[in-house]
Backbone as CSV, one residue per row, in Angstrom:
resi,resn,N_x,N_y,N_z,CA_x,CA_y,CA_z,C_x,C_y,C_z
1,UNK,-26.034,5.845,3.336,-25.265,4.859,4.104,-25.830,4.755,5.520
2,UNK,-25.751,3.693,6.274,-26.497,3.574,7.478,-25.254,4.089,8.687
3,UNK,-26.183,4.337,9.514,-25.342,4.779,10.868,-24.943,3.802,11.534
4,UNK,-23.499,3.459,11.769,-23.303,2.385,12.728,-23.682,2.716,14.094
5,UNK,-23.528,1.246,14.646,-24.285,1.378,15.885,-22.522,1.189,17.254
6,UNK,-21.926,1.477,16.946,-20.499,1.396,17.197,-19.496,1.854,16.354
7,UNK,-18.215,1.709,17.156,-17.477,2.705,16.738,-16.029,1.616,15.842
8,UNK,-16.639,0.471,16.003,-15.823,-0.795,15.290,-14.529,-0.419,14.720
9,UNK,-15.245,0.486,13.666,-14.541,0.740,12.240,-13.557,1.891,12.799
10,UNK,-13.523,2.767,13.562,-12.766,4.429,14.166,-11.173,3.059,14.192
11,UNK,-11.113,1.968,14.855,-10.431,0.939,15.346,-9.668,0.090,14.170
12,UNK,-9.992,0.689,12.918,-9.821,-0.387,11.541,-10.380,-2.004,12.216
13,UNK,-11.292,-2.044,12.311,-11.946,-3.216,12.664,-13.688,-3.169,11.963
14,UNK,-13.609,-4.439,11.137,-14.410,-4.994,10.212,-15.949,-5.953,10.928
15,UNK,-16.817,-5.341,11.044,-17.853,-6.315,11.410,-18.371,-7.452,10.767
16,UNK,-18.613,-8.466,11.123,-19.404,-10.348,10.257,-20.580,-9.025,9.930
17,UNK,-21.260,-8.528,10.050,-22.563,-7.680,10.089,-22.386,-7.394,8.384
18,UNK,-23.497,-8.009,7.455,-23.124,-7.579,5.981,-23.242,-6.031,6.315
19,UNK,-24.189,-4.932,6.172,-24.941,-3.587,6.284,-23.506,-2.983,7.139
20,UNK,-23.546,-3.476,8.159,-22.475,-2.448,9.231,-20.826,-3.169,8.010
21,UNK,-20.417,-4.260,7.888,-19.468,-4.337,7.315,-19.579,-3.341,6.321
22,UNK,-20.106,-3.230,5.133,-20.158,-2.615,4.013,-19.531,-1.284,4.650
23,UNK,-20.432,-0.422,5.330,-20.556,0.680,6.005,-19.078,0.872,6.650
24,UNK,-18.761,0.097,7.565,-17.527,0.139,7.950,-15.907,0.975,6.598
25,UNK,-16.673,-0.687,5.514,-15.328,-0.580,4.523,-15.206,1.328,3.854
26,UNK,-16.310,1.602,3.508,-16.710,3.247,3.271,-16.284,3.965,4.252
27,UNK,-16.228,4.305,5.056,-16.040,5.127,6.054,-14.595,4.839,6.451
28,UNK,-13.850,3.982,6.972,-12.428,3.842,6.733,-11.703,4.332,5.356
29,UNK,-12.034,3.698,4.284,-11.263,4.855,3.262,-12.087,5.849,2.883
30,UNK,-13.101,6.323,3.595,-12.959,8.046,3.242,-12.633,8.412,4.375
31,UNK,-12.039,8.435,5.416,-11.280,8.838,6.591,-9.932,8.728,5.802
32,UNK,-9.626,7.606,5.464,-7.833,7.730,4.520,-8.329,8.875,3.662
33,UNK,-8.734,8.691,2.650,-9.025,10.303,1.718,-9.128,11.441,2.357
34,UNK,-9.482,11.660,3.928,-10.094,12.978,4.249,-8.478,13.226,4.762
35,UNK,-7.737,12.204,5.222,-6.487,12.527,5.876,-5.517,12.701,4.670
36,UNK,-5.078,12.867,3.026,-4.204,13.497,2.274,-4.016,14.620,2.097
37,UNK,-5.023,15.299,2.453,-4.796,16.766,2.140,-3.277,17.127,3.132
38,UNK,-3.865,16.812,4.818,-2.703,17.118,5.253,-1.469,16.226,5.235
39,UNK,-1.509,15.502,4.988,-0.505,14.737,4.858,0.547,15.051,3.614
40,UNK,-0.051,15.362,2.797,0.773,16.543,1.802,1.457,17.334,2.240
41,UNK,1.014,18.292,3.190,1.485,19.459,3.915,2.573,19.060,4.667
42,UNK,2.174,18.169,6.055,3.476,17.589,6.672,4.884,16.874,6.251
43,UNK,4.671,16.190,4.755,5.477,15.371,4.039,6.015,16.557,3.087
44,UNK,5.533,17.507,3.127,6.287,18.317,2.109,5.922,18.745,0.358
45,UNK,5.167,17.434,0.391,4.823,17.213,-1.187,3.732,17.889,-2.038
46,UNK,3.023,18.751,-0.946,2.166,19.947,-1.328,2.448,21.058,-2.683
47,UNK,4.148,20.811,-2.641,4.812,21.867,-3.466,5.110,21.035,-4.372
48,UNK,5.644,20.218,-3.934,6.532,18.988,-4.629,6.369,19.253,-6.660
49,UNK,7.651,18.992,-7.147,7.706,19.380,-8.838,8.695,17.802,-9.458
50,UNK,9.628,18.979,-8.502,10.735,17.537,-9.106,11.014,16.394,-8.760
51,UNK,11.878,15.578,-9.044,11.464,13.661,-9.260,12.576,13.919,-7.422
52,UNK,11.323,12.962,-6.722,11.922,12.579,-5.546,11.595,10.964,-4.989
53,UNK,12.376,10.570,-4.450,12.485,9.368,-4.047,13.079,9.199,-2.605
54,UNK,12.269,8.891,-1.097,12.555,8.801,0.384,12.295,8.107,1.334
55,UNK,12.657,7.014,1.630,12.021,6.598,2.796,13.331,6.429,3.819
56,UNK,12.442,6.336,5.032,13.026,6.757,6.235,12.664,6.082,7.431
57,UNK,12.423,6.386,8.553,12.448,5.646,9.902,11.564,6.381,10.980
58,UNK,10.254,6.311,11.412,10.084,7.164,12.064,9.722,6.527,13.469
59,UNK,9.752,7.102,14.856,9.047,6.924,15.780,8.057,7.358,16.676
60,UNK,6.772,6.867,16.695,5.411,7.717,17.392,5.511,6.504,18.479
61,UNK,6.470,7.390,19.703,5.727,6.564,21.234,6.281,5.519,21.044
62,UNK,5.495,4.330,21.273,6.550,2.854,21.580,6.461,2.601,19.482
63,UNK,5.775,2.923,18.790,5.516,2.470,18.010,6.576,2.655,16.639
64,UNK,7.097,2.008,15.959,8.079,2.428,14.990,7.764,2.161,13.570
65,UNK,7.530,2.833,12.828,7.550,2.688,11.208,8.190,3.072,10.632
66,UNK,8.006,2.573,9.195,8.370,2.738,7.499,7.812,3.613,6.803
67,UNK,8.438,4.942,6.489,7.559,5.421,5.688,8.660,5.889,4.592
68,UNK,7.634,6.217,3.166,7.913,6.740,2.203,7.371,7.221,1.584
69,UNK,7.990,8.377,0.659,7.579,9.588,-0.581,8.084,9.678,-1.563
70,UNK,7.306,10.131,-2.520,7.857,10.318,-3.963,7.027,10.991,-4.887
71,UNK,7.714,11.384,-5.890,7.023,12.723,-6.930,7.713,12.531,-8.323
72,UNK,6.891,12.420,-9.546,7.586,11.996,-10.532,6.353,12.792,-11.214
73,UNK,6.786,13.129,-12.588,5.814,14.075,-13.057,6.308,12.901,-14.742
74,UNK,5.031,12.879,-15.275,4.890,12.422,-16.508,3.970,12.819,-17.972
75,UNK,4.425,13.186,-18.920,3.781,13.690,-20.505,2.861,12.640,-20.631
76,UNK,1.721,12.302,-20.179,1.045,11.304,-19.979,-0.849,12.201,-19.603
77,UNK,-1.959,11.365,-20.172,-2.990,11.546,-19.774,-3.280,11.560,-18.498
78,UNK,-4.334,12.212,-17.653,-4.601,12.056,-16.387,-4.843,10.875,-16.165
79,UNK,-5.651,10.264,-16.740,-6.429,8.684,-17.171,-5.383,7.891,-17.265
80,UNK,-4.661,7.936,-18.100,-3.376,6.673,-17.858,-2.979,6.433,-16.905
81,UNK,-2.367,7.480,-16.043,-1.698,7.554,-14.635,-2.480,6.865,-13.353
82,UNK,-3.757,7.471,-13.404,-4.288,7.229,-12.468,-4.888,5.465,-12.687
83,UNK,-5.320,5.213,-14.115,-5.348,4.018,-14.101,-4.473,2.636,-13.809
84,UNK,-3.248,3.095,-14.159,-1.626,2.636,-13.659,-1.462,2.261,-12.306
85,UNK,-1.733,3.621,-12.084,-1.904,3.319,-10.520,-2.483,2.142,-9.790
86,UNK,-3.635,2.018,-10.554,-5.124,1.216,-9.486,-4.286,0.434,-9.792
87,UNK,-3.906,-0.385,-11.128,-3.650,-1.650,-11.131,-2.687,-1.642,-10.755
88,UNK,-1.901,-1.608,-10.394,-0.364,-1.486,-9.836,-0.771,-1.848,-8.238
89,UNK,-1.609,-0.715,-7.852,-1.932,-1.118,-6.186,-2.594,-2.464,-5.993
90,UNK,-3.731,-2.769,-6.862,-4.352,-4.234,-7.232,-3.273,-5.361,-6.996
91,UNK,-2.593,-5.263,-7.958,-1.452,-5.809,-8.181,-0.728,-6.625,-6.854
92,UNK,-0.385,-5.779,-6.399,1.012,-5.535,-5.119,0.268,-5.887,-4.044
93,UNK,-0.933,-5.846,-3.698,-1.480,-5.811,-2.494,-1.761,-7.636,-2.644
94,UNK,-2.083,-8.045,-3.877,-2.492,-9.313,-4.128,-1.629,-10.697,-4.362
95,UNK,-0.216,-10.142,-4.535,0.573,-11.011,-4.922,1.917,-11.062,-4.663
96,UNK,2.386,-12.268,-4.577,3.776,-12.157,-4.182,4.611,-11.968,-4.939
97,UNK,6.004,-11.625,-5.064,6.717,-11.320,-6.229,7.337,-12.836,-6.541
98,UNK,8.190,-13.428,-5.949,8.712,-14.886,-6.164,7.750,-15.636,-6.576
99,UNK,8.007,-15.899,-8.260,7.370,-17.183,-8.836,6.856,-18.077,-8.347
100,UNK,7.506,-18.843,-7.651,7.656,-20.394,-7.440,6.441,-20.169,-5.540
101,UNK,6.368,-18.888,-5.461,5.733,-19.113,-3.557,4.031,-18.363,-4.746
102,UNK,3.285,-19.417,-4.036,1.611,-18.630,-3.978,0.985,-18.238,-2.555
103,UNK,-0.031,-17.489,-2.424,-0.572,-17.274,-1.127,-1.184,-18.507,-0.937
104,UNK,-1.472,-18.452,0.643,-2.005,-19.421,0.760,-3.774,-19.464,1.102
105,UNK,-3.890,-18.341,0.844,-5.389,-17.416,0.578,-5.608,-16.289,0.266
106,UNK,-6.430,-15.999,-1.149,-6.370,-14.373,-1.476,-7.659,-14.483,-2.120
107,UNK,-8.473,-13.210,-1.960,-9.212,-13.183,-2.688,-9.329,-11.349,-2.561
108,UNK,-10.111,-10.705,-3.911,-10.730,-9.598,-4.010,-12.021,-9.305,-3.904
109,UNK,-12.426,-8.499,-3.102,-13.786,-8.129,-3.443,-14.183,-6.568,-3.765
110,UNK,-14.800,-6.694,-5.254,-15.361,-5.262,-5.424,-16.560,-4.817,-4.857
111,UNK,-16.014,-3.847,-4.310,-17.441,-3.033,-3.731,-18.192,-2.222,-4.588
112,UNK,-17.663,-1.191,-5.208,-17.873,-0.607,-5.747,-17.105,-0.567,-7.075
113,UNK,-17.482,0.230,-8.140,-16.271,0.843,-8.987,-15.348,1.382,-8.770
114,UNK,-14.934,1.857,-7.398,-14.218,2.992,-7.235,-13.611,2.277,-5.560
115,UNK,-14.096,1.008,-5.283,-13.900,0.703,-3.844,-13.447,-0.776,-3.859
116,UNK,-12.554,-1.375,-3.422,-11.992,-2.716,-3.229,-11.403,-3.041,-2.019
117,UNK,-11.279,-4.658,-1.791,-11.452,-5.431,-0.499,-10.140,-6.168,-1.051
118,UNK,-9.209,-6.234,-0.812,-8.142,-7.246,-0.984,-7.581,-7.895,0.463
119,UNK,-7.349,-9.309,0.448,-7.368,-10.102,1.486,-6.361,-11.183,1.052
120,UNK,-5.461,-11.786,1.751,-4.163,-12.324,1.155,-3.281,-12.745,2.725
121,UNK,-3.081,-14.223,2.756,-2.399,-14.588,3.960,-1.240,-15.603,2.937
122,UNK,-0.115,-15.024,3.350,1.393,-16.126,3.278,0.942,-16.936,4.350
123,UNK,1.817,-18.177,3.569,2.877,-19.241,4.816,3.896,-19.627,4.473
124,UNK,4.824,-19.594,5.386,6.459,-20.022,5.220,6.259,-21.683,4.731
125,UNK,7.024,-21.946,3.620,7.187,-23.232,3.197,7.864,-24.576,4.249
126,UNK,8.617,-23.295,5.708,10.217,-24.010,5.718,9.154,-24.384,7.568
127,UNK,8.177,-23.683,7.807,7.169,-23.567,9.029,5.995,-23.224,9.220
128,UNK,5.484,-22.627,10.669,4.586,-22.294,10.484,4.001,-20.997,10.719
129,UNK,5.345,-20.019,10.159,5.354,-18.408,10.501,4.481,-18.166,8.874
130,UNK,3.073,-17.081,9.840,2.014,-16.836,8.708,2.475,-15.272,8.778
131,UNK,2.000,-14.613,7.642,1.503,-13.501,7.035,0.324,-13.055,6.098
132,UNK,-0.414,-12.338,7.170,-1.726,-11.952,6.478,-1.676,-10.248,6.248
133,UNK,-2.838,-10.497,5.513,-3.183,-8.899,5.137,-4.378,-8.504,4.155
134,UNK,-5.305,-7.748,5.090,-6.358,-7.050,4.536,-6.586,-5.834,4.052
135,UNK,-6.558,-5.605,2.748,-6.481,-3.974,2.331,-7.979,-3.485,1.716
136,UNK,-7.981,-2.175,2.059,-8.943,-1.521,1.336,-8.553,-0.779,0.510
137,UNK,-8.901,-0.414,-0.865,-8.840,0.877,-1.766,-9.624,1.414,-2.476
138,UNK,-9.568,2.140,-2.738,-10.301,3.371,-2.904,-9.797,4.640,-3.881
139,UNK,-10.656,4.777,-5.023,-10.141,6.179,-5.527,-11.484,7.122,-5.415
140,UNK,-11.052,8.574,-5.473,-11.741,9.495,-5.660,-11.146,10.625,-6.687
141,UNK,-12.484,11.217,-7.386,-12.112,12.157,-8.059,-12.679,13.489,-7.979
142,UNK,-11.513,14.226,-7.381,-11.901,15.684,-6.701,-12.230,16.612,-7.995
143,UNK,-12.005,16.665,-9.052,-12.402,17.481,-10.218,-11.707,16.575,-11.520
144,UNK,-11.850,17.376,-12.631,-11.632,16.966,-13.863,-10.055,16.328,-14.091
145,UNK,-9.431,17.317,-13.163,-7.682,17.313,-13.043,-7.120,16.623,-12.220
146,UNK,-7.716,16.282,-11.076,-7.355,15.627,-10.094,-7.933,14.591,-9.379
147,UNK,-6.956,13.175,-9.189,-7.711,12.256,-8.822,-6.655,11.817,-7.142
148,UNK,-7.700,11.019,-6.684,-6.768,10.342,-5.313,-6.743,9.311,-5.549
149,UNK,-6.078,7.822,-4.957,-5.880,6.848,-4.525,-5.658,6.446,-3.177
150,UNK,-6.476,5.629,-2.560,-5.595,5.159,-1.347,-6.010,3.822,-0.733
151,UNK,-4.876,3.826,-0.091,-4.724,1.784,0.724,-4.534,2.137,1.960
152,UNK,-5.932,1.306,2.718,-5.540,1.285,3.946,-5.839,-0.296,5.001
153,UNK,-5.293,-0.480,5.049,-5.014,-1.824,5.973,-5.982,-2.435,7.254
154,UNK,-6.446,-3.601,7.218,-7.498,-3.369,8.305,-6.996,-4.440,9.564
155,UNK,-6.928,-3.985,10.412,-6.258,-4.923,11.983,-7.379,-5.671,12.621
156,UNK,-8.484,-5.753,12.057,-9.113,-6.800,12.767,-10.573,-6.975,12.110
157,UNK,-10.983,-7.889,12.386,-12.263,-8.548,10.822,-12.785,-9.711,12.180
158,UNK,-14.032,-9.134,12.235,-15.422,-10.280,13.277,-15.823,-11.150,11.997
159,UNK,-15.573,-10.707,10.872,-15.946,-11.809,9.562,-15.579,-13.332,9.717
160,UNK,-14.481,-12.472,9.256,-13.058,-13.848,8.447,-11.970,-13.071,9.235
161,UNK,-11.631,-13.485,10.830,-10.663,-13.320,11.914,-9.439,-13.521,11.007
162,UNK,-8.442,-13.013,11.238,-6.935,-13.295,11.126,-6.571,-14.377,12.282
163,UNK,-5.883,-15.508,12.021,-5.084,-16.373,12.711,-4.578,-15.588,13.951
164,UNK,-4.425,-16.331,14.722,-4.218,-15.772,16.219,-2.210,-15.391,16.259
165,UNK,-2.266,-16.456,15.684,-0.272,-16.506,15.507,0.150,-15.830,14.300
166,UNK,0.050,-14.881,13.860,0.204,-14.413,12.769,0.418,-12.482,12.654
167,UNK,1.365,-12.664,11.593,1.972,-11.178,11.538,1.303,-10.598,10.788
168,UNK,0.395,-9.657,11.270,-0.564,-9.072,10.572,0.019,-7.295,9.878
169,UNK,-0.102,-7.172,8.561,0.697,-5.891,8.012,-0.277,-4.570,8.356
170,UNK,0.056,-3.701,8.843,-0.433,-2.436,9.182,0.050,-1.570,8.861
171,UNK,-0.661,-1.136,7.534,-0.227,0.077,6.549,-1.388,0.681,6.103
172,UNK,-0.599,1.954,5.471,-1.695,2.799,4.754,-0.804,3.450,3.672
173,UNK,-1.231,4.466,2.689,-0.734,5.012,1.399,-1.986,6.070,0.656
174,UNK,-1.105,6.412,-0.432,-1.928,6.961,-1.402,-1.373,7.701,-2.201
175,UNK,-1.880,7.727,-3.568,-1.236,8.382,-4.710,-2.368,9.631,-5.315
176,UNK,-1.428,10.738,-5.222,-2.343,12.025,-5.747,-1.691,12.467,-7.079
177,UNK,-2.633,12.355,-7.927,-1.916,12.686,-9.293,-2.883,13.372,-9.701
178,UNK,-2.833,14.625,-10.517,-3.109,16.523,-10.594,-2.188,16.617,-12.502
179,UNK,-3.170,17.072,-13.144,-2.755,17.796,-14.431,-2.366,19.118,-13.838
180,UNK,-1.243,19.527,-14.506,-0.315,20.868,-13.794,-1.168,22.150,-14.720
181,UNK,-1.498,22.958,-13.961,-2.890,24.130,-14.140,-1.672,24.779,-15.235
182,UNK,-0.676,24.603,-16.039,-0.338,25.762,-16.886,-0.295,25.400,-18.088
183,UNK,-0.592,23.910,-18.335,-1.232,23.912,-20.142,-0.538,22.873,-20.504
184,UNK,0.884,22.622,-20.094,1.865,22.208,-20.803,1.930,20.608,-20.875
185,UNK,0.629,19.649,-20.519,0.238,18.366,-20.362,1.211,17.714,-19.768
186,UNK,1.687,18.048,-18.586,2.464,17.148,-17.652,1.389,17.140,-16.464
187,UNK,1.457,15.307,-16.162,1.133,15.001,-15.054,1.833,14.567,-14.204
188,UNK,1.472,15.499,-12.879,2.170,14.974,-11.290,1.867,14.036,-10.798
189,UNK,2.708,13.396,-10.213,2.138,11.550,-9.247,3.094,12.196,-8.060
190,UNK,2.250,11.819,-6.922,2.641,11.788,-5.790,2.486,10.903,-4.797
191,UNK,3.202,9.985,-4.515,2.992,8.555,-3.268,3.265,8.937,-2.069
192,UNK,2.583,8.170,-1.152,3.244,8.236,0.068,3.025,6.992,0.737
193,UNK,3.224,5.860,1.485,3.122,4.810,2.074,3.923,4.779,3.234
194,UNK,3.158,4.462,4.906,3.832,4.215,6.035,3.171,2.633,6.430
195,UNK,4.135,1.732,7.571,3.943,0.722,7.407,4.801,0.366,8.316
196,UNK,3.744,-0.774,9.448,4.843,-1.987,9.920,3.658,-2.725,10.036
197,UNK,5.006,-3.793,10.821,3.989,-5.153,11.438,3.807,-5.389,12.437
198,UNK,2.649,-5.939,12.895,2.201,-6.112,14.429,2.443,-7.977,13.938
199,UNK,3.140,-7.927,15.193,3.281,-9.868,15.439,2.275,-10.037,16.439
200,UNK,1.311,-10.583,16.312,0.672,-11.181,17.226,1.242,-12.289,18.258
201,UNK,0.978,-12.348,19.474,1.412,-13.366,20.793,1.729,-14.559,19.736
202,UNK,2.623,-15.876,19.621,2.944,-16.982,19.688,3.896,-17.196,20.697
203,UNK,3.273,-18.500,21.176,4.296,-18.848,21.983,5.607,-19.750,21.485
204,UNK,6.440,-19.578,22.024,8.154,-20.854,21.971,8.305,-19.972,20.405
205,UNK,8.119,-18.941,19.761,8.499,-18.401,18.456,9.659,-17.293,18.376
206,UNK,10.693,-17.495,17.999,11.581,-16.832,18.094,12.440,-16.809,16.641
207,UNK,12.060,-17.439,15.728,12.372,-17.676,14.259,12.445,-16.493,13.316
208,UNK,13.443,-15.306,13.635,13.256,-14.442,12.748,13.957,-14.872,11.014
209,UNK,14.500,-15.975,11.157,15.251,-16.327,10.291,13.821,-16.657,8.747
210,UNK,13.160,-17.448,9.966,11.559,-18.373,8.899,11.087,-16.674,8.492
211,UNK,10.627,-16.216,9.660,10.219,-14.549,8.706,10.738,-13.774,7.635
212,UNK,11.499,-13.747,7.523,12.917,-13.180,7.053,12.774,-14.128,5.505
213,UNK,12.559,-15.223,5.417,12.372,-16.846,4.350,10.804,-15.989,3.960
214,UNK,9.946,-15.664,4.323,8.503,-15.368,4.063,8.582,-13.935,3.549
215,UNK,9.139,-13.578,4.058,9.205,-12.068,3.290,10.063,-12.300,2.127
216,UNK,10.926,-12.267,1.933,11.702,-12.451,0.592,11.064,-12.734,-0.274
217,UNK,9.887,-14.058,0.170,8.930,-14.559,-1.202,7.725,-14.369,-1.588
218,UNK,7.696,-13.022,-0.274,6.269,-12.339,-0.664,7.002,-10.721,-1.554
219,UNK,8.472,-9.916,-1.431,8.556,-8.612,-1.723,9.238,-9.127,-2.977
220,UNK,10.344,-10.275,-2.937,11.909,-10.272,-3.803,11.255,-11.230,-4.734
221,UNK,11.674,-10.878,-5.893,11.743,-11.868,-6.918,12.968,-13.178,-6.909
222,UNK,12.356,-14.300,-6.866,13.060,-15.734,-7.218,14.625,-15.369,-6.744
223,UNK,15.423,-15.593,-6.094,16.632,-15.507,-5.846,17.332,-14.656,-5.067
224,UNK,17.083,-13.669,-4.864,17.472,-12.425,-4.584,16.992,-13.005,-2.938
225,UNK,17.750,-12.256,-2.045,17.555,-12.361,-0.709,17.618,-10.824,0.018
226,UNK,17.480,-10.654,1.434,17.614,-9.920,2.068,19.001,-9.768,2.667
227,UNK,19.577,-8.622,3.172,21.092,-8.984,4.176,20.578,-9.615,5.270
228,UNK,21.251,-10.622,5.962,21.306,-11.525,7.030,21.853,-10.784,7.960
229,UNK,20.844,-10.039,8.726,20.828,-9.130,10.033,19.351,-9.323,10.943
230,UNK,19.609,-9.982,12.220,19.486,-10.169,13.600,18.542,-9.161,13.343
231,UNK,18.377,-7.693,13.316,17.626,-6.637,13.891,16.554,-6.518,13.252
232,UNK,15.371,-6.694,13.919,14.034,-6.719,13.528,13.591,-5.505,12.500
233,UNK,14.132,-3.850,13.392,14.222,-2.707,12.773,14.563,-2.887,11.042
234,UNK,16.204,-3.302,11.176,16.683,-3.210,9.854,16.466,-4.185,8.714
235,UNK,15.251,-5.125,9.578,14.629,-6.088,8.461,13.534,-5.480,8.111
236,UNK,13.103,-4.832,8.821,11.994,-3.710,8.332,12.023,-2.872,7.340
237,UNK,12.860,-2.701,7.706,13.486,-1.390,6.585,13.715,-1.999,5.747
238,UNK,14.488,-2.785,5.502,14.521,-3.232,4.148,13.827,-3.768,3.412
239,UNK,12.671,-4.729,4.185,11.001,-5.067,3.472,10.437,-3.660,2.965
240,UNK,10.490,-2.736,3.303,9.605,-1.116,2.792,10.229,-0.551,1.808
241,UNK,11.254,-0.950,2.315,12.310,0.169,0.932,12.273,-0.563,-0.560
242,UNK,12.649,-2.044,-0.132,12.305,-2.675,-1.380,10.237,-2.698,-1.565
243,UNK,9.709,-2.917,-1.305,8.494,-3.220,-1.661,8.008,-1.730,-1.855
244,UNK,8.153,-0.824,-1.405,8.109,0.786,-1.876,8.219,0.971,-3.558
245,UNK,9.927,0.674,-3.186,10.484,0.544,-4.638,10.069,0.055,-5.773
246,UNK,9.524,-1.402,-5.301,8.831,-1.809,-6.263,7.433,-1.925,-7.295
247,UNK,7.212,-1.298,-5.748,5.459,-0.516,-6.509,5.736,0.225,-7.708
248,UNK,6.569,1.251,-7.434,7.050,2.190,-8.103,7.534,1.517,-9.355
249,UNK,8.233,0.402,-9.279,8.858,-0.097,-11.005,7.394,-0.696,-11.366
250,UNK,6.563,-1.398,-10.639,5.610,-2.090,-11.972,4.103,-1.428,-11.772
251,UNK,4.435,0.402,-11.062,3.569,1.181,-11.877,4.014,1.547,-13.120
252,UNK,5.405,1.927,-13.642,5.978,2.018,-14.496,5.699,1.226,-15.710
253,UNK,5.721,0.246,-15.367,6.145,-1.412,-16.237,4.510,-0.802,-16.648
254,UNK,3.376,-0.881,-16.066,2.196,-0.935,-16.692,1.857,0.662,-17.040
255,UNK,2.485,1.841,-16.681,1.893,3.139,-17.555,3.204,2.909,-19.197
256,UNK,4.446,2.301,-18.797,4.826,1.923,-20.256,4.107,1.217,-20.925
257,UNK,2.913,0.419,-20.719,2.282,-0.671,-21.597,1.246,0.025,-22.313
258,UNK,1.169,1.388,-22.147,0.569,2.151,-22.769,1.066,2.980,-23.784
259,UNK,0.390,3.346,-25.401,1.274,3.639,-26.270,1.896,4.992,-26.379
260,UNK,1.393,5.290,-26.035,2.051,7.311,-25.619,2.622,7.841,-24.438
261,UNK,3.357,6.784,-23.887,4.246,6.632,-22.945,5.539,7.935,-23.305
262,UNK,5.871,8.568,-22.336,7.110,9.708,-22.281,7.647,10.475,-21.099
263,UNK,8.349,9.347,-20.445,8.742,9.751,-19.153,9.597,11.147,-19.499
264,UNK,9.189,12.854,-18.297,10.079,13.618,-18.229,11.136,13.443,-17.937
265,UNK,12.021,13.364,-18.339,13.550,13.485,-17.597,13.452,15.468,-16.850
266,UNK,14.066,14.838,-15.318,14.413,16.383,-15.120,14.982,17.074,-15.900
267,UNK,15.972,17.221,-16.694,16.740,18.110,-17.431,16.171,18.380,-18.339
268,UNK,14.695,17.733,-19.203,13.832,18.665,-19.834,12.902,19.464,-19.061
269,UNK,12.471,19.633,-17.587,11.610,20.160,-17.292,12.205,21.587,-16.016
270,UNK,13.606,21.875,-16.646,14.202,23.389,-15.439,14.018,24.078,-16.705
């Protein structure tokens, strides 16, 4: 891989430069990969067995996020799981849940076998409040038993710029799923995803209502709405918790589409 000649990428920032872009996209998610180990540790999930489900509220400095965890163990191949996974993250990163709304630009690019470029901007039907978002992912496989996943979000592209007026998503994640070393063919899944949004400057914009209309038809399926609350915070929260959540049902939906499907219930596994 070539040496950049700057530090672009330390910034999640994408160079027009094909050679330094490429380079960039590599080195950002193996910086996300090099950062799970501890992130296990701090989140707790290092130990982690039984089925957990958390998200919460955190604050670093002026800055406030979404984060969440979870641990579900399944009678399932390593290979199923982890394949579940990809497409599931594929999935979610690419598309909106409400039928009837399409992006209004998406495309994928594979880098590798093991490396992807997902790129995807909303627009409100009802205005002209945008939502974009550039993801990277990435799996690795640390041995026979254990594989990683991870998504990490990029805040700025000399390529293909993000719109100047526009709420750009700034997240990251990853799923570690491990065959359990004592024989008994259960596999561990472990998520974690933190997340907000940076609004970029518009001026005379004060429409949390149109945002609020754009999210629903990028997380909620056809009908379903958000609670009608003023607070930016608790619209937050509730975009993560549901879109968390939902990763989680249509990884499900696609490791059931597989025929040797057998979710543990805790009460077979004390």
């Amino acid at each position: 891989m070539m040496k950049l000649d700057d530090d672009q990428w330390r910034v999640l920032k994408l160079s027009a430069h094909g050679e330094q872009r490429l380079a960039a996209i590599h080195l950002i998610a193996d910086r996300q990969l090099d950062t799970v180990e501890s992130e296990l540790l701090t989140t707790g999930l290092i130990e982690a067995r039984d089925p957990l489900f958390n998200v919460s509220y955190v604050q670093h400095g002026s800055d406030a996020y979404m984060q969440g965890c979870c641990c579900v163990q399944y009678r399932r191949s390593l290979h199923a799981v982890v394949n579940a996974a990809w497409k599931a993250m594929n999935h979610l990163h690419a598309h909106a849940k409400g039928s009837t709304h399409q992006p209004r630009q998406a495309y994928s690019i594979r880098i590798d076998q093991h490396t992807v470029l997902i790129r995807v901007a909303f627009q409100a039907s009802t205005g002209p409040t945008k939502l974009e978002s550039s993801v990277i992912l990435k799996k690795r496989q640390l041995s026979a038993s254990h594989v990683r996943v991870v998504f990490r979000s990029i805040l700025d592209d000399a390529g293909h710029p993000f719109d100047a007026d526009s709420y750009v998503s700034d997240q990251y994640g990853w799923v570690d799923v491990e065959l359990t070393d004592d024989d008994d063919g259960l596999v561990t899944y472990k998520g974690y995803a933190k997340a907000k949004y940076v609004l970029k400057p518009r001026q005379n914009d004060a429409n949390l209502a149109e945002l609020r209309t754009l999210l629903e038809s990028v997380h909620l399926d056809d009908g379903e709405s958000f609670v009608e609350d003023k607070d930016p915070i608790k619209l937050a929260e509730e975009v993560f918790r549901t879109s968390f959540h939902g990763f989680g049902l249509l990884f499900e939906t696609i490791l059931a589409a597989e025929d040797d499907v057998e979710r543990v219930d805790a009460t077979n596994t004390q």
